[in-house]
Short mmCIF file of C-alpha atoms and ligand atoms in Angstrom, two decimals:
data_model
loop_
_atom_site.label_atom_id
_atom_site.label_comp_id
_atom_site.label_asym_id
_atom_site.label_seq_id
_atom_site.Cartn_x
_atom_site.Cartn_y
_atom_site.Cartn_z
CA MET A 1 0.00 0.00 0.00
CA GLY A 2 1.30 3.48 -0.87
CA GLU A 3 1.95 6.17 1.74
CA ASP A 4 -0.86 8.73 2.15
CA LEU A 5 1.09 11.94 1.51
CA THR A 6 -1.92 14.16 2.22
CA ALA A 7 -2.62 12.75 5.69
CA GLU A 8 -0.86 15.43 7.72
CA ARG A 9 -1.20 18.36 5.33
CA ILE A 10 -2.41 21.51 7.06
CA ILE A 11 -4.22 24.26 5.19
CA ALA A 12 -3.91 27.81 6.51
CA THR A 13 -7.20 29.58 5.78
CA THR A 14 -7.35 33.38 5.83
CA GLY A 15 -10.58 35.39 5.72
CA ALA A 16 -12.30 32.70 7.82
CA THR A 17 -14.43 35.38 9.50
CA GLY A 18 -15.54 36.67 6.09
CA ALA A 19 -18.03 35.62 3.44
CA VAL A 20 -15.85 33.56 1.10
CA GLY A 21 -13.19 32.42 3.58
CA GLY A 22 -15.87 31.39 6.08
CA ARG A 23 -17.55 29.26 3.45
CA VAL A 24 -14.22 27.75 2.43
CA ALA A 25 -13.34 26.91 6.05
CA ALA A 26 -16.72 25.22 6.55
CA ARG A 27 -16.27 23.14 3.41
CA LEU A 28 -12.73 22.06 4.34
CA ALA A 29 -14.06 21.02 7.76
CA ARG A 30 -16.79 18.96 6.11
CA LEU A 31 -14.11 17.28 4.00
CA GLY A 32 -12.28 16.38 7.21
CA LEU A 33 -9.18 18.39 6.29
CA PRO A 34 -7.03 19.86 9.07
CA GLN A 35 -6.78 23.64 8.93
CA ARG A 36 -5.44 26.68 10.75
CA LEU A 37 -7.87 29.60 10.67
CA ILE A 38 -5.95 32.87 10.55
CA VAL A 39 -8.11 35.61 12.02
CA ARG A 40 -7.87 39.13 13.41
CA ASP A 41 -10.16 38.35 16.33
CA LEU A 42 -10.00 34.93 17.96
CA ASN A 43 -13.51 35.39 19.39
CA ARG A 44 -14.90 35.46 15.84
CA ALA A 45 -13.08 32.38 14.55
CA PRO A 46 -15.61 29.74 13.54
CA GLU A 47 -15.52 26.57 15.63
CA LEU A 48 -14.92 23.75 13.18
CA PRO A 49 -13.73 20.16 13.46
CA LYS A 50 -9.99 19.60 12.88
CA SER A 51 -9.33 23.35 13.00
CA SER A 52 -7.31 25.60 15.26
CA ALA A 53 -7.28 29.40 15.19
CA ALA A 54 -4.27 31.70 15.07
CA LEU A 55 -4.25 35.44 15.54
CA ALA A 56 -2.63 37.53 12.80
CA ALA A 57 -3.50 40.63 10.82
CA TYR A 58 -1.71 41.17 7.52
CA GLU A 59 -0.26 44.32 9.02
CA ASP A 60 1.93 42.10 11.24
CA PRO A 61 3.92 39.76 8.95
CA ALA A 62 5.89 38.29 11.86
CA ALA A 63 2.65 37.20 13.54
CA PHE A 64 1.43 35.93 10.18
CA GLY A 65 4.59 33.84 9.82
CA ARG A 66 3.99 32.30 13.26
CA ALA A 67 0.36 31.68 12.36
CA VAL A 68 1.17 29.72 9.19
CA ARG A 69 4.06 27.75 10.73
CA GLY A 70 3.66 24.07 9.86
CA ALA A 71 1.07 24.71 7.14
CA ASP A 72 1.75 23.47 3.61
CA VAL A 73 -0.97 25.29 1.72
CA LEU A 74 -2.34 28.81 2.18
CA PHE A 75 -5.75 30.10 1.08
CA LEU A 76 -5.22 33.84 0.79
CA VAL A 77 -7.99 36.47 0.75
CA ALA A 78 -6.93 40.06 0.05
CA ALA A 79 -6.81 42.73 2.77
CA ASP A 80 -9.62 45.22 3.16
CA ARG A 81 -7.24 48.19 3.41
CA ALA A 82 -7.25 48.74 -0.30
CA GLU A 83 -4.68 51.52 -0.48
CA GLU A 84 -2.01 49.28 1.07
CA ARG A 85 -3.38 45.95 -0.13
CA THR A 86 -0.53 45.04 -2.47
CA GLU A 87 2.24 45.91 -0.02
CA LEU A 88 0.55 44.08 2.85
CA LEU A 89 0.01 40.95 0.81
CA ARG A 90 3.61 40.90 -0.40
CA ALA A 91 4.87 40.90 3.18
CA VAL A 92 2.37 38.20 4.13
CA VAL A 93 3.38 36.04 1.16
CA ASP A 94 7.07 36.46 2.02
CA ALA A 95 6.37 35.39 5.61
CA ALA A 96 4.40 32.35 4.47
CA VAL A 97 7.07 31.21 2.01
CA ALA A 98 9.80 31.72 4.63
CA GLU A 99 7.84 29.40 6.93
CA GLY A 100 7.74 26.69 4.27
CA VAL A 101 4.28 27.16 2.72
CA ARG A 102 4.55 25.39 -0.61
CA HIS A 103 1.36 26.38 -2.37
CA ILE A 104 -0.72 29.56 -2.23
CA VAL A 105 -4.30 29.62 -3.49
CA TYR A 106 -5.15 33.28 -4.02
CA LEU A 107 -8.66 34.76 -4.28
CA SER A 108 -8.20 37.25 -7.13
CA PHE A 109 -10.63 38.92 -9.53
CA LEU A 110 -11.83 38.17 -13.05
CA ASN A 111 -9.64 39.55 -15.81
CA ALA A 112 -7.07 40.93 -13.37
CA HIS A 113 -4.50 42.82 -15.40
CA ALA A 114 -2.27 45.88 -15.20
CA SER A 115 -4.60 48.19 -17.12
CA ALA A 116 -7.92 46.80 -15.82
CA THR A 117 -10.67 49.42 -15.64
CA CYS A 118 -11.63 48.32 -12.13
CA PRO A 119 -9.20 49.08 -9.27
CA LEU A 120 -9.80 45.56 -7.94
CA GLY A 121 -8.51 44.13 -11.21
CA ARG A 122 -5.30 46.17 -11.07
CA GLU A 123 -4.63 45.41 -7.41
CA HIS A 124 -5.21 41.70 -7.74
CA HIS A 125 -2.98 41.67 -10.83
CA ALA A 126 -0.14 43.21 -8.81
CA THR A 127 -0.46 40.48 -6.17
CA GLU A 128 -0.74 37.72 -8.78
CA ASP A 129 2.38 39.07 -10.46
CA TYR A 130 4.27 38.93 -7.19
CA LEU A 131 3.02 35.44 -6.35
CA ARG A 132 4.43 34.15 -9.64
CA THR A 133 7.93 35.12 -8.48
CA VAL A 134 8.18 33.81 -4.91
CA GLY A 135 9.00 30.18 -5.61
CA ALA A 136 5.86 28.60 -4.15
CA ALA A 137 3.25 26.97 -6.34
CA TYR A 138 0.21 29.16 -6.95
CA THR A 139 -3.39 28.84 -8.01
CA PHE A 140 -5.37 31.98 -8.84
CA LEU A 141 -9.13 31.94 -8.47
CA ARG A 142 -10.59 34.83 -10.43
CA PRO A 143 -14.27 35.27 -9.54
CA SER A 144 -16.67 37.44 -11.47
CA LEU A 145 -18.88 39.93 -9.59
CA TYR A 146 -20.62 38.34 -6.61
CA LEU A 147 -24.26 37.46 -7.13
CA ASP A 148 -24.82 37.71 -3.38
CA LEU A 149 -23.98 41.42 -3.48
CA LEU A 150 -26.45 42.17 -6.28
CA PRO A 151 -29.46 42.77 -3.97
CA GLY A 152 -27.40 45.49 -2.26
CA TRP A 153 -27.00 47.22 -5.63
CA ILE A 154 -30.76 47.68 -5.84
CA GLY A 155 -32.22 50.74 -4.13
CA GLU A 156 -35.50 50.89 -2.23
CA ASP A 157 -37.00 52.46 -5.35
CA GLY A 158 -36.19 49.26 -7.24
CA THR A 159 -33.48 50.78 -9.43
CA ILE A 160 -30.04 49.38 -10.20
CA ARG A 161 -27.98 52.38 -11.14
CA GLY A 162 -24.48 52.38 -12.55
CA PRO A 163 -22.25 53.11 -15.55
CA ALA A 164 -22.38 49.55 -16.92
CA GLY A 165 -23.90 50.46 -20.31
CA ASP A 166 -25.06 47.33 -22.12
CA GLY A 167 -22.02 45.32 -21.02
CA ARG A 168 -22.46 41.85 -19.63
CA VAL A 169 -21.36 39.98 -16.52
CA ALA A 170 -21.80 36.38 -15.34
CA TRP A 171 -22.72 36.97 -11.67
CA VAL A 172 -21.25 34.19 -9.51
CA SER A 173 -22.39 33.09 -6.08
CA ARG A 174 -19.91 33.06 -3.22
CA ASP A 175 -21.05 29.50 -2.47
CA ASP A 176 -19.72 28.48 -5.89
CA VAL A 177 -16.47 30.38 -5.36
CA ALA A 178 -16.04 28.53 -2.05
CA ASP A 179 -16.87 25.19 -3.65
CA VAL A 180 -14.16 25.79 -6.25
CA ALA A 181 -11.66 26.87 -3.60
CA ALA A 182 -12.37 23.77 -1.52
CA ALA A 183 -11.92 21.53 -4.57
CA VAL A 184 -8.54 23.12 -5.27
CA LEU A 185 -7.39 23.05 -1.63
CA ARG A 186 -8.38 19.43 -1.30
CA GLU A 187 -5.96 18.38 -4.04
CA PRO A 188 -3.65 21.34 -4.65
CA GLU A 189 -1.10 19.24 -6.52
CA ARG A 190 -3.64 18.96 -9.35
CA HIS A 191 -3.85 22.74 -9.68
CA VAL A 192 -0.22 23.85 -9.60
CA ASN A 193 0.30 27.23 -11.31
CA ARG A 194 -3.22 27.25 -12.75
CA VAL A 195 -5.48 30.27 -13.21
CA TYR A 196 -9.24 29.75 -13.03
CA ASP A 197 -11.97 32.19 -14.01
CA VAL A 198 -14.90 31.49 -11.68
CA THR A 199 -18.20 32.71 -13.12
CA GLY A 200 -21.90 32.12 -13.14
CA PRO A 201 -23.60 30.17 -15.95
CA GLU A 202 -24.42 33.07 -18.29
CA ALA A 203 -23.25 36.59 -19.02
CA VAL A 204 -26.08 39.12 -18.87
CA SER A 205 -26.47 42.90 -19.02
CA LEU A 206 -27.69 44.87 -16.01
CA GLY A 207 -30.85 45.68 -17.97
CA TRP A 208 -31.52 42.01 -18.52
CA THR A 209 -30.60 41.26 -14.88
CA ALA A 210 -33.21 43.79 -13.72
CA THR A 211 -35.90 42.38 -16.00
CA ARG A 212 -35.19 38.84 -14.87
CA LEU A 213 -35.19 39.82 -11.19
CA SER A 214 -38.51 41.59 -11.71
CA THR A 215 -40.08 38.58 -13.33
CA LEU A 216 -38.78 36.19 -10.70
CA THR A 217 -39.76 38.21 -7.64
CA GLY A 218 -42.83 40.21 -8.69
CA ARG A 219 -41.01 43.34 -7.60
CA THR A 220 -40.13 46.43 -9.56
CA VAL A 221 -36.49 46.29 -10.61
CA VAL A 222 -35.27 48.67 -13.30
CA TYR A 223 -31.77 49.36 -14.61
CA VAL A 224 -30.92 53.04 -14.91
CA PRO A 225 -27.66 53.58 -16.84
CA GLN A 226 -25.51 56.39 -15.46
CA THR A 227 -22.30 58.15 -16.34
CA PRO A 228 -19.42 57.40 -13.96
CA GLU A 229 -19.84 60.90 -12.47
CA GLU A 230 -23.56 60.43 -11.90
CA ALA A 231 -22.90 57.04 -10.34
CA ALA A 232 -20.26 58.43 -7.98
CA GLY A 233 -22.62 61.18 -6.77
CA TYR A 234 -25.48 58.71 -6.34
CA LEU A 235 -23.40 56.20 -4.38
CA HIS A 236 -21.92 58.91 -2.14
CA SER A 237 -25.47 60.05 -1.38
CA ARG A 238 -26.32 56.47 -0.37
CA GLY A 239 -23.54 56.56 2.23
CA LEU A 240 -20.85 54.46 0.52
CA THR A 241 -17.25 55.30 1.36
CA ALA A 242 -14.96 56.80 -1.28
CA ARG A 243 -13.29 53.43 -1.70
CA GLU A 244 -16.60 51.58 -2.05
CA VAL A 245 -17.72 54.14 -4.61
CA ALA A 246 -14.49 53.70 -6.60
CA GLU A 247 -14.87 49.90 -6.55
CA ARG A 248 -18.55 49.91 -7.59
CA VAL A 249 -18.07 52.53 -10.32
CA GLY A 250 -14.94 50.70 -11.48
CA ALA A 251 -16.74 47.36 -11.54
CA CYS A 252 -19.59 48.83 -13.60
CA ALA A 253 -17.15 50.54 -15.97
CA ALA A 254 -15.37 47.19 -16.40
CA VAL A 255 -18.72 45.63 -17.29
CA ALA A 256 -19.38 48.43 -19.80
CA ALA A 257 -15.94 47.89 -21.34
CA GLY A 258 -16.64 44.18 -21.80
CA GLU A 259 -13.85 43.22 -19.38
CA LEU A 260 -16.13 40.98 -17.28
CA ASP A 261 -17.98 39.44 -20.23
CA ALA A 262 -16.76 35.90 -19.64
CA VAL A 263 -18.36 32.56 -18.85
CA SER A 264 -16.13 29.77 -17.63
CA PHE A 265 -16.81 26.12 -16.89
CA THR A 266 -14.68 26.11 -13.76
CA VAL A 267 -17.60 25.60 -11.36
CA PRO A 268 -19.05 22.51 -13.04
CA ARG A 269 -15.63 21.13 -13.94
CA LEU A 270 -14.10 21.38 -10.46
CA THR A 271 -17.18 20.89 -8.30
CA GLY A 272 -19.36 18.53 -10.34
CA HIS A 273 -22.44 20.76 -10.03
CA PRO A 274 -23.71 23.55 -12.29
CA ALA A 275 -22.95 27.14 -11.40
CA ARG A 276 -25.80 28.77 -9.46
CA SER A 277 -28.01 31.04 -11.54
CA LEU A 278 -30.05 34.10 -10.59
CA GLU A 279 -33.07 31.78 -10.31
CA GLY A 280 -31.23 29.32 -8.08
CA TYR A 281 -30.00 32.12 -5.87
CA LEU A 282 -33.49 33.55 -5.41
CA ARG A 283 -34.92 30.12 -4.65
CA LYS A 284 -32.44 29.86 -1.79
CA HIS A 285 -32.87 33.49 -0.70
CA PRO A 286 -36.51 34.28 -1.48
CA SER A 287 -36.56 37.55 0.46
CA ALA A 288 -33.31 38.93 -1.01
CA LEU A 289 -35.24 41.66 -2.84
CA SER A 290 -37.84 42.38 -0.16
CA HIS A 291 -36.65 45.99 0.03
CA ALA A 292 -37.65 46.64 -3.61
CA PRO A 293 -41.22 47.83 -4.26
CA LEU A 294 -43.89 45.34 -5.27
CA PHE A 295 -45.43 45.76 -8.72
CA GLY A 296 -48.25 48.27 -8.89
CA ASN A 297 -51.85 47.12 -9.44
CA SER A 298 -51.21 47.12 -13.17
CA GLY A 299 -48.76 44.29 -12.64
CA LYS A 300 -46.15 46.16 -14.72
CA ALA A 301 -42.82 47.50 -13.50
CA VAL A 302 -42.70 51.30 -13.25
CA THR A 303 -40.18 53.15 -15.39
CA ALA A 304 -37.38 54.71 -13.41
CA PRO A 305 -36.77 58.43 -13.78
N1 NAP Q 1 -17.08 42.27 -4.69
C1 NAP Q 1 -17.00 41.40 -5.68
O1 NAP Q 1 -17.95 41.25 -6.46
C2 NAP Q 1 -15.75 40.59 -5.81
C3 NAP Q 1 -15.63 39.81 -6.94
C4 NAP Q 1 -14.50 39.00 -7.06
C5 NAP Q 1 -13.52 38.99 -6.06
N2 NAP Q 1 -13.68 39.77 -4.95
C6 NAP Q 1 -12.64 39.67 -3.91
O2 NAP Q 1 -13.16 38.85 -2.84
C7 NAP Q 1 -12.53 39.21 -1.63
C8 NAP Q 1 -13.53 39.49 -0.55
O3 NAP Q 1 -14.34 38.37 -0.32
P1 NAP Q 1 -15.41 38.35 0.86
O4 NAP Q 1 -16.74 38.60 0.26
O5 NAP Q 1 -15.17 37.08 1.60
O6 NAP Q 1 -15.02 39.61 1.81
P2 NAP Q 1 -15.31 39.80 3.36
O7 NAP Q 1 -16.57 39.10 3.78
O8 NAP Q 1 -15.19 41.26 3.62
O9 NAP Q 1 -14.11 39.03 4.09
C9 NAP Q 1 -12.80 39.53 4.11
C10 NAP Q 1 -12.00 38.69 5.08
O10 NAP Q 1 -10.63 39.09 5.03
C11 NAP Q 1 -10.20 39.42 6.36
N3 NAP Q 1 -9.25 40.52 6.28
C12 NAP Q 1 -9.43 41.71 5.66
N4 NAP Q 1 -8.36 42.49 5.84
C13 NAP Q 1 -7.50 41.78 6.62
C14 NAP Q 1 -6.23 42.07 7.18
N5 NAP Q 1 -5.64 43.26 6.98
N6 NAP Q 1 -5.62 41.12 7.92
C15 NAP Q 1 -6.21 39.92 8.14
N7 NAP Q 1 -7.42 39.58 7.64
C16 NAP Q 1 -8.06 40.52 6.89
C17 NAP Q 1 -11.46 39.85 7.08
O11 NAP Q 1 -11.27 39.77 8.49
P3 NAP Q 1 -12.29 40.54 9.52
O12 NAP Q 1 -13.50 39.65 9.64
O13 NAP Q 1 -11.51 40.64 10.76
O14 NAP Q 1 -12.63 41.87 8.90
C18 NAP Q 1 -12.47 38.85 6.54
O15 NAP Q 1 -12.34 37.62 7.20
C19 NAP Q 1 -11.74 40.47 -1.90
O16 NAP Q 1 -10.39 40.13 -2.07
C20 NAP Q 1 -12.29 40.97 -3.22
O17 NAP Q 1 -11.36 41.69 -3.94
C21 NAP Q 1 -14.77 40.55 -4.81
#
């Protein structure tokens, strides 16, 4: 009988208190894989079988190095401090590699490249570029825009506003992103130096998204195209921070430019199930659009101003 080389492998999971990392940690636990959850607040670390928690913020690379000690594989979610994101992640990656981490699975962004319209795309590209040079194996997961965040794009008046033109995007659920990450982390040796686009099943415009959401929920959802300037003013007035405004406007502009118009087969290929659709998402979250107005008595959606 051959030796089971994976028996003692430890996965260091960052972002375990967040949306994607939390889902990934739960899936790894269900698979029975040992993991170290790297968190900024030990009280918020999820309690999972075969897991231990270690305290480290990316701002403290020495603590991060101690936290990953003994781990072979690292699942890395980017920092929330966007302005310093690239520098922080470089230091964290250096610390992990110095401690013997052999493979880094990085949660990036679809179509990350140096001249990406969206700031997220440029920042994730810078980190990907660095990861290619450090001597550890890498796998880049490049999700499209998160389907789960779409309800938050819709105002109480039922409008989705943004400078996305008629461009298309294949919204992807964070559950699917986590399923893909778990599949990769389970057998990282099969995904050495691979780059995966992680998307939903179909690329659709925001106008079409609004129409479909309306039909599925019986609520008024209308897409109102804006210029980037109009969008920035609107989002500021809704209380978003400057950074959040830049990311949303950038994401919409990337959609308009066709930079997110991609459909991949990564979800079905690596997980064995189809990528979740808008319909599937709403079946699971039937009240996701409860803040949008119901249709009027006419049964037709109102036209947005
Ligand atoms: N928005 C989109 O549509 C989209 C699309 C594709 C990819 N992405 C990428 O997906 C990632 C976010 O995923 P998410 O939804 O899981 O976000 P999230 O729920 O905000 O989770 C972020 C996680 O990272 C941790 N974290 C942030 N900064 C840290 C730091 N300096 N040191 C240590 N830990 C830190 C957070 O810890 P705390 O709980 O302590 O805050 C949290 O656990 C981002 O990298 C983003 O660029 C986003």
